[in-house]
CSV table of C-alpha atoms and ligand atoms in Angstrom, one decimal:
chain,number,residue,atom,x,y,z
A,1,MET,CA,-139.8,57.1,31.7
A,2,ALA,CA,-137.1,54.5,32.3
A,3,GLU,CA,-139.7,51.8,31.7
A,4,PHE,CA,-140.5,53.0,28.2
A,5,SER,CA,-136.8,53.4,27.2
A,6,ILE,CA,-136.2,49.8,28.4
A,7,ILE,CA,-139.1,48.5,26.3
A,8,ASP,CA,-138.0,50.5,23.2
A,9,SER,CA,-134.3,49.6,23.5
A,10,TYR,CA,-134.6,45.9,24.3
A,11,PHE,CA,-138.1,44.5,23.7
A,12,ASN,CA,-139.5,46.2,20.6
A,13,ARG,CA,-138.3,44.1,17.7
A,14,PRO,CA,-140.8,43.6,14.9
A,15,SER,CA,-143.2,40.7,15.2
A,16,LEU,CA,-143.6,38.0,12.6
A,17,ALA,CA,-146.3,38.4,10.0
A,18,SER,CA,-148.7,36.2,11.9
A,19,VAL,CA,-149.1,38.9,14.6
A,20,ASP,CA,-151.7,41.7,13.8
A,21,LEU,CA,-150.4,44.1,16.5
A,22,GLY,CA,-147.4,43.5,18.8
A,23,VAL,CA,-145.5,45.6,21.4
A,24,GLY,CA,-146.6,49.2,21.7
A,25,ASP,CA,-150.3,49.4,22.3
A,26,ASP,CA,-152.4,48.5,25.3
A,27,SER,CA,-152.8,44.9,24.2
A,28,ALA,CA,-151.6,42.8,21.3
A,29,LEU,CA,-153.9,41.5,18.6
A,30,LEU,CA,-153.9,38.0,17.0
A,31,THR,CA,-156.3,36.4,14.5
A,32,PRO,CA,-157.0,32.8,15.5
A,33,PRO,CA,-156.5,30.5,12.5
A,34,PRO,CA,-159.7,28.8,11.5
A,35,ASN,CA,-160.7,25.7,13.5
A,36,GLN,CA,-157.8,26.1,15.9
A,37,GLN,CA,-157.8,26.2,19.7
A,38,LEU,CA,-155.7,28.7,21.6
A,39,VAL,CA,-153.0,26.9,23.8
A,40,ILE,CA,-151.7,29.2,26.5
A,41,CYS,CA,-149.4,28.7,29.5
A,42,ALA,CA,-147.2,30.8,31.9
A,43,ASP,CA,-144.0,30.0,33.8
A,44,THR,CA,-142.1,32.2,36.2
A,45,LEU,CA,-138.3,32.1,36.8
A,46,VAL,CA,-137.1,33.6,40.1
A,47,ALA,CA,-133.3,34.4,40.3
A,48,GLY,CA,-131.6,32.2,42.9
A,49,ARG,CA,-134.6,29.8,42.9
A,50,HIS,CA,-134.9,28.6,39.4
A,51,PHE,CA,-131.4,29.5,38.2
A,52,PRO,CA,-128.2,30.3,40.0
A,53,LEU,CA,-127.7,34.0,40.6
A,54,ASP,CA,-124.6,34.2,38.4
A,55,THR,CA,-126.3,32.5,35.4
A,56,ALA,CA,-125.3,34.3,32.1
A,57,PRO,CA,-128.1,36.7,31.2
A,58,HIS,CA,-128.2,35.4,27.7
A,59,ALA,CA,-129.0,32.0,29.1
A,60,ILE,CA,-131.7,33.4,31.4
A,61,GLY,CA,-133.3,35.0,28.3
A,62,TRP,CA,-133.2,31.8,26.3
A,63,LYS,CA,-134.5,29.6,29.2
A,64,SER,CA,-137.4,31.9,30.2
A,65,VAL,CA,-138.8,31.3,26.6
A,66,ALA,CA,-137.7,27.7,26.2
A,67,VAL,CA,-139.5,26.4,29.3
A,68,ASN,CA,-142.7,27.9,28.1
A,69,LEU,CA,-142.4,26.6,24.5
A,70,SER,CA,-141.8,23.2,26.1
A,71,ASP,CA,-145.2,23.4,27.8
A,72,ILE,CA,-146.8,24.3,24.4
A,73,ALA,CA,-144.9,21.4,22.8
A,74,ALA,CA,-146.2,19.0,25.5
A,75,MET,CA,-149.8,19.6,24.3
A,76,GLY,CA,-148.8,18.8,20.7
A,77,ALA,CA,-149.3,22.4,19.7
A,78,LYS,CA,-147.4,25.0,17.6
A,79,PRO,CA,-146.1,28.0,19.6
A,80,GLN,CA,-146.8,31.4,18.1
A,81,SER,CA,-146.0,34.2,20.5
A,82,ILE,CA,-145.0,35.2,24.1
A,83,LEU,CA,-145.6,37.9,26.6
A,84,LEU,CA,-142.9,38.9,29.1
A,85,ALA,CA,-143.5,40.3,32.6
A,86,LEU,CA,-140.1,41.5,33.8
A,87,SER,CA,-139.4,42.6,37.4
A,88,LEU,CA,-135.9,44.1,37.7
A,89,PRO,CA,-134.0,45.2,40.9
A,90,GLN,CA,-132.1,47.8,38.9
A,91,ILE,CA,-131.5,48.9,35.3
A,92,ASP,CA,-128.3,47.2,34.1
A,93,HIS,CA,-127.9,47.8,30.3
A,94,ASP,CA,-125.3,45.1,29.7
A,95,TRP,CA,-127.6,42.6,31.5
A,96,LEU,CA,-130.7,43.7,29.6
A,97,LYS,CA,-128.9,43.6,26.2
A,98,ALA,CA,-127.6,40.0,26.7
A,99,PHE,CA,-130.9,38.9,28.3
A,100,SER,CA,-133.1,40.2,25.4
A,101,GLN,CA,-130.7,38.7,22.9
A,102,GLY,CA,-131.1,35.3,24.5
A,103,LEU,CA,-134.8,35.7,24.6
A,104,TYR,CA,-135.0,36.7,20.9
A,105,ASP,CA,-132.5,33.9,19.9
A,106,CYS,CA,-134.9,31.3,21.3
A,107,CYS,CA,-138.0,33.1,19.8
A,108,ASP,CA,-136.2,33.2,16.4
A,109,GLN,CA,-135.2,29.5,16.5
A,110,PHE,CA,-138.9,28.5,17.0
A,111,GLY,CA,-140.7,31.1,14.9
A,112,VAL,CA,-142.2,32.9,17.9
A,113,SER,CA,-142.8,36.7,18.4
A,114,LEU,CA,-142.6,38.7,21.6
A,115,ILE,CA,-145.9,40.6,21.4
A,116,GLY,CA,-146.1,42.4,24.8
A,117,GLY,CA,-145.5,42.3,28.5
A,118,ASP,CA,-144.9,44.5,31.5
A,119,THR,CA,-141.8,46.0,33.0
A,120,THR,CA,-141.5,46.9,36.7
A,121,GLN,CA,-139.0,47.3,39.5
A,122,SER,CA,-138.9,44.9,42.4
A,123,PRO,CA,-136.2,43.7,44.9
A,124,HIS,CA,-136.0,40.3,43.2
A,125,LEU,CA,-135.2,39.6,39.5
A,126,THR,CA,-138.3,37.7,38.3
A,127,LEU,CA,-139.2,36.7,34.8
A,128,SER,CA,-142.7,35.6,34.0
A,129,VAL,CA,-143.3,34.5,30.4
A,130,THR,CA,-146.7,33.6,28.9
A,131,ALA,CA,-146.7,31.6,25.7
A,132,LEU,CA,-149.4,31.2,23.2
A,133,GLY,CA,-149.8,28.6,20.5
A,134,TRP,CA,-152.4,27.0,18.3
A,135,ILE,CA,-153.7,23.5,17.8
A,136,GLU,CA,-156.4,22.0,15.6
A,137,GLN,CA,-159.7,21.8,17.5
A,138,GLY,CA,-159.7,18.6,19.6
A,139,LYS,CA,-156.2,17.5,18.8
A,140,ALA,CA,-154.4,18.6,22.0
A,141,ILE,CA,-152.6,15.7,23.8
A,142,PRO,CA,-153.6,15.8,27.5
A,143,ARG,CA,-152.1,14.0,30.5
A,144,SER,CA,-155.2,11.9,30.9
A,145,GLY,CA,-155.2,9.6,27.8
A,146,ALA,CA,-152.7,6.8,28.7
A,147,GLN,CA,-154.1,3.3,28.0
A,148,VAL,CA,-153.1,0.0,29.4
A,149,GLY,CA,-150.6,-1.6,26.9
A,150,ASP,CA,-149.2,1.8,25.7
A,151,LEU,CA,-145.5,2.3,25.5
A,152,VAL,CA,-143.9,4.9,27.7
A,153,VAL,CA,-141.4,7.0,25.6
A,154,VAL,CA,-139.0,9.8,26.4
A,155,SER,CA,-137.1,12.2,24.1
A,156,GLY,CA,-133.4,13.1,24.3
A,157,THR,CA,-131.5,12.2,27.5
A,158,VAL,CA,-132.7,12.7,31.1
A,159,GLY,CA,-130.8,14.0,34.2
A,160,ASP,CA,-128.3,16.2,32.3
A,161,ALA,CA,-129.4,19.5,33.8
A,162,ALA,CA,-129.6,18.1,37.4
A,163,TYR,CA,-126.0,16.7,36.9
A,164,ALA,CA,-124.8,20.1,35.5
A,165,LEU,CA,-126.3,22.0,38.5
A,166,GLN,CA,-124.1,19.9,40.8
A,167,HIS,CA,-121.1,20.2,38.5
A,168,LEU,CA,-121.2,23.8,37.2
A,169,GLY,CA,-118.7,24.4,34.4
A,170,HIS,CA,-119.2,20.8,33.1
A,171,ALA,CA,-119.9,20.4,29.4
A,172,LEU,CA,-123.5,19.5,30.3
A,173,GLN,CA,-124.1,23.0,31.6
A,174,SER,CA,-125.5,23.9,28.2
A,175,ARG,CA,-128.3,21.4,28.9
A,176,LEU,CA,-129.1,23.3,32.1
A,177,ASP,CA,-128.8,26.8,30.6
A,178,TYR,CA,-130.1,26.2,27.1
A,179,PRO,CA,-132.8,23.6,27.2
A,180,THR,CA,-134.2,22.6,23.8
A,181,PRO,CA,-138.0,22.7,23.7
A,182,ARG,CA,-139.1,19.7,21.6
A,183,CYS,CA,-141.6,21.7,19.5
A,184,GLU,CA,-141.3,19.6,16.3
A,185,LEU,CA,-141.6,16.3,18.1
A,186,GLY,CA,-144.6,17.5,20.1
A,187,GLN,CA,-146.5,18.5,17.0
A,188,SER,CA,-145.6,15.3,15.2
A,189,LEU,CA,-147.3,13.3,18.0
A,190,GLN,CA,-150.7,14.8,17.2
A,191,GLY,CA,-153.1,11.9,16.5
A,192,LEU,CA,-150.5,9.4,17.7
A,193,ALA,CA,-149.6,9.9,21.4
A,194,SER,CA,-152.3,9.1,23.9
A,195,SER,CA,-150.9,11.3,26.6
A,196,MET,CA,-147.9,13.7,27.1
A,197,ILE,CA,-146.1,15.9,29.6
A,198,ASP,CA,-142.9,17.8,29.5
A,199,ILE,CA,-140.3,16.9,32.2
A,200,SER,CA,-139.5,19.8,34.4
A,201,ASP,CA,-139.6,18.3,37.9
A,202,GLY,CA,-138.0,14.9,37.2
A,203,LEU,CA,-139.1,12.0,35.1
A,204,ALA,CA,-140.6,9.9,38.0
A,205,GLN,CA,-142.7,12.8,39.3
A,206,ASP,CA,-143.9,14.0,35.9
A,207,LEU,CA,-144.7,10.5,34.6
A,208,GLY,CA,-146.6,10.1,37.9
A,209,HIS,CA,-148.8,13.0,36.8
A,210,ILE,CA,-149.7,11.1,33.6
A,211,LEU,CA,-150.4,7.9,35.6
A,212,LYS,CA,-152.6,9.8,38.1
A,213,ALA,CA,-154.5,11.7,35.4
A,214,SER,CA,-155.0,8.6,33.3
A,215,GLN,CA,-155.8,6.3,36.3
A,216,VAL,CA,-153.2,3.7,35.2
A,217,GLY,CA,-149.8,2.4,36.4
A,218,ALA,CA,-146.5,1.8,34.6
A,219,THR,CA,-143.4,-0.3,34.7
A,220,LEU,CA,-140.2,1.5,33.9
A,221,GLU,CA,-137.1,-0.4,32.8
A,222,LEU,CA,-134.1,1.4,34.5
A,223,GLU,CA,-131.6,0.0,32.0
A,224,GLN,CA,-133.5,1.7,29.2
A,225,LEU,CA,-133.2,5.2,30.5
A,226,PRO,CA,-131.5,7.4,27.9
A,227,LEU,CA,-128.4,8.9,29.6
A,228,SER,CA,-125.5,11.0,28.5
A,229,GLU,CA,-122.0,9.5,28.7
A,230,SER,CA,-121.2,11.4,31.8
A,231,LEU,CA,-124.2,9.9,33.6
A,232,GLN,CA,-123.7,6.4,32.3
A,233,ARG,CA,-120.3,6.3,34.1
A,234,LEU,CA,-121.9,6.9,37.5
A,235,GLN,CA,-123.0,4.3,40.1
A,236,ASP,CA,-126.5,3.0,39.5
A,237,HIS,CA,-128.1,4.8,42.4
A,238,GLU,CA,-126.6,8.2,41.6
A,239,LYS,CA,-127.4,8.1,37.9
A,240,TRP,CA,-131.0,7.1,38.5
A,241,GLN,CA,-131.3,9.8,41.0
A,242,TYR,CA,-130.3,12.4,38.4
A,243,ALA,CA,-132.4,10.7,35.6
A,244,LEU,CA,-135.6,10.2,37.6
A,245,ALA,CA,-135.6,12.9,40.2
A,246,GLY,CA,-133.5,15.7,38.7
A,247,GLY,CA,-135.3,18.7,37.3
A,248,ASP,CA,-135.1,21.0,34.3
A,249,ASP,CA,-134.9,18.3,31.6
A,250,TYR,CA,-137.5,19.9,29.3
A,251,GLU,CA,-137.8,16.6,27.4
A,252,LEU,CA,-141.1,15.1,26.4
A,253,CYS,CA,-142.5,12.0,28.0
A,254,PHE,CA,-145.5,10.5,26.2
A,255,THR,CA,-147.5,7.3,25.9
A,256,ILE,CA,-148.3,5.7,22.6
A,257,SER,CA,-149.8,2.4,21.4
A,258,PRO,CA,-147.3,0.0,19.8
A,259,GLN,CA,-149.1,0.5,16.4
A,260,ASN,CA,-148.9,4.3,16.6
A,261,TYR,CA,-145.3,4.0,17.6
A,262,ASP,CA,-144.5,2.2,14.4
A,263,ILE,CA,-146.3,4.9,12.4
A,264,LEU,CA,-144.2,7.5,14.3
A,265,MET,CA,-141.0,5.7,13.5
A,266,GLN,CA,-141.9,5.7,9.8
A,267,LYS,CA,-142.0,9.5,10.0
A,268,LYS,CA,-138.3,9.3,11.2
A,269,PRO,CA,-138.4,11.9,14.0
A,270,ILE,CA,-135.3,14.0,14.1
A,271,THR,CA,-135.3,14.2,17.9
A,272,PRO,CA,-134.1,10.9,19.4
A,273,ILE,CA,-136.7,9.0,21.4
A,274,THR,CA,-136.4,5.9,23.7
A,275,ILE,CA,-139.0,3.4,24.9
A,276,ILE,CA,-138.5,3.2,28.7
A,277,GLY,CA,-141.6,1.3,29.9
A,278,GLN,CA,-145.2,0.3,29.5
A,279,ILE,CA,-148.6,1.4,30.9
A,280,THR,CA,-150.2,-1.2,33.2
A,281,GLN,CA,-153.4,-1.6,35.1
A,282,GLY,CA,-153.3,-0.3,38.7
A,283,THR,CA,-151.6,2.8,40.0
A,284,GLY,CA,-148.1,4.1,40.4
A,285,LEU,CA,-144.7,3.5,38.9
A,286,ILE,CA,-142.9,0.2,39.3
A,287,PHE,CA,-139.1,0.2,38.5
A,288,GLU,CA,-137.5,-2.8,36.9
A,289,LYS,CA,-133.9,-3.7,36.4
A,290,ASN,CA,-133.4,-6.2,33.6
A,291,GLY,CA,-137.0,-7.2,33.9
A,292,LEU,CA,-136.9,-7.7,37.7
A,293,ASN,CA,-138.6,-5.5,40.3
A,294,HIS,CA,-136.2,-3.0,41.7
A,295,SER,CA,-137.4,-0.7,44.5
A,296,LEU,CA,-136.3,2.9,44.4
A,297,GLN,CA,-137.6,5.9,46.4
A,298,PHE,CA,-137.3,9.2,44.6
A,299,ASP,CA,-139.0,12.5,44.9
A,300,GLY,CA,-139.0,15.2,42.2
A,301,TYR,CA,-138.4,18.9,42.8
A,302,GLN,CA,-140.8,20.4,45.4
A,303,HIS,CA,-141.4,24.1,44.9
A,304,PHE,CA,-142.6,24.6,48.5
A,305,ALA,CA,-140.3,22.1,50.2
B,1,ADP,P1,-149.8,49.7,29.9
B,1,ADP,O1,-149.4,50.8,30.9
B,1,ADP,O2,-150.9,50.0,29.0
B,1,ADP,O3,-149.9,48.3,30.6
B,1,ADP,P2,-147.0,49.5,29.4
B,1,ADP,O4,-146.6,50.9,29.4
B,1,ADP,O5,-146.8,48.6,30.5
B,1,ADP,O6,-148.5,49.5,28.9
B,1,ADP,O7,-146.3,48.8,28.1
B,1,ADP,C1,-146.3,49.5,26.9
B,1,ADP,C2,-146.2,48.5,25.8
B,1,ADP,O8,-145.0,47.7,25.9
B,1,ADP,C3,-147.3,47.4,25.8
B,1,ADP,O9,-147.6,47.1,24.5
B,1,ADP,C4,-146.7,46.3,26.5
B,1,ADP,O10,-147.3,45.0,26.1
B,1,ADP,C5,-145.2,46.3,26.1
B,1,ADP,N1,-144.3,45.9,27.1
B,1,ADP,C6,-144.0,46.3,28.4
B,1,ADP,N2,-143.0,45.6,29.0
B,1,ADP,C7,-142.6,44.7,28.0
B,1,ADP,C8,-141.6,43.7,28.1
B,1,ADP,N3,-140.8,43.5,29.1
B,1,ADP,N4,-141.5,43.0,26.9
B,1,ADP,C9,-142.3,43.1,25.9
B,1,ADP,N5,-143.2,44.1,25.8
B,1,ADP,C10,-143.4,44.9,26.9
B,2,MG,MG1,-147.5,48.7,32.6
């Protein structure tokens, strides 16, 4: 019975009006808006692997939602709801209260409902969230659309979370614990960006996925990388390691033609964006410093390293 009292106490807040049936039945019910495609993704966070064991439960709740909304945003879609599969080593009410509050805080900020899930016991704290969203038929922005001559653009700043992981307690820790999914920016790129990805495993590796899927190359100007003040102060090699190979940014990286970039800027996006490079013929990523070739060897985060 513990399972049901956990669900009732912590995971049974009312859904938004767009949900026909939420938590409490065998499945949830949603009505697809006319002419929209379902966009769906899942992401699992394992304690000690994806976040330090002593991470505040409120932050774990926020982040487990945010990383999924970031994947929805990276398709250009609007998030609508999430499901939560929760595996707990024990029942800790203080932990559950703070965790569920963090989860709902992120849901509320982005207009998303928790509509169902599963609750089990297991030796490891594991959180698996599935997110659902909608996008007009044919409007999703894939990784495979980058064209030679497109600009490479990134949102926010990169490397903050990786820096914070090495400097726990630093002001940038909020960027590690409370990533901001770029939902509004992602949707504003519909019909404008040619390809898009969200950066979870480091900019170099994730941009590499776009290049591979699009069968193109890119040059990236190191001096253009958007960095927080704390990172700007570091030696070149160290700051570029954080910015290019650090994980957990949850910023958007997209490609866009120069004409569409002008249209985007006329819309005055609230989220800061920076042009960091250009799509070229060929394959792979070439780094430049002040316009000159600059060789760097970085790897992103490897889940099975
Ligand atoms: P079933 O046995 O039919 O799979 P459960 O007893 O697991 O159903 O769950 C009861 C209800 O609570 C379902 O609507 C399910 O989606 C929901 N639920 C279970 N765990 C969670 C959770 N961690 N967060 C949100 N909803 C949950
Ligand atoms: Mg069940």
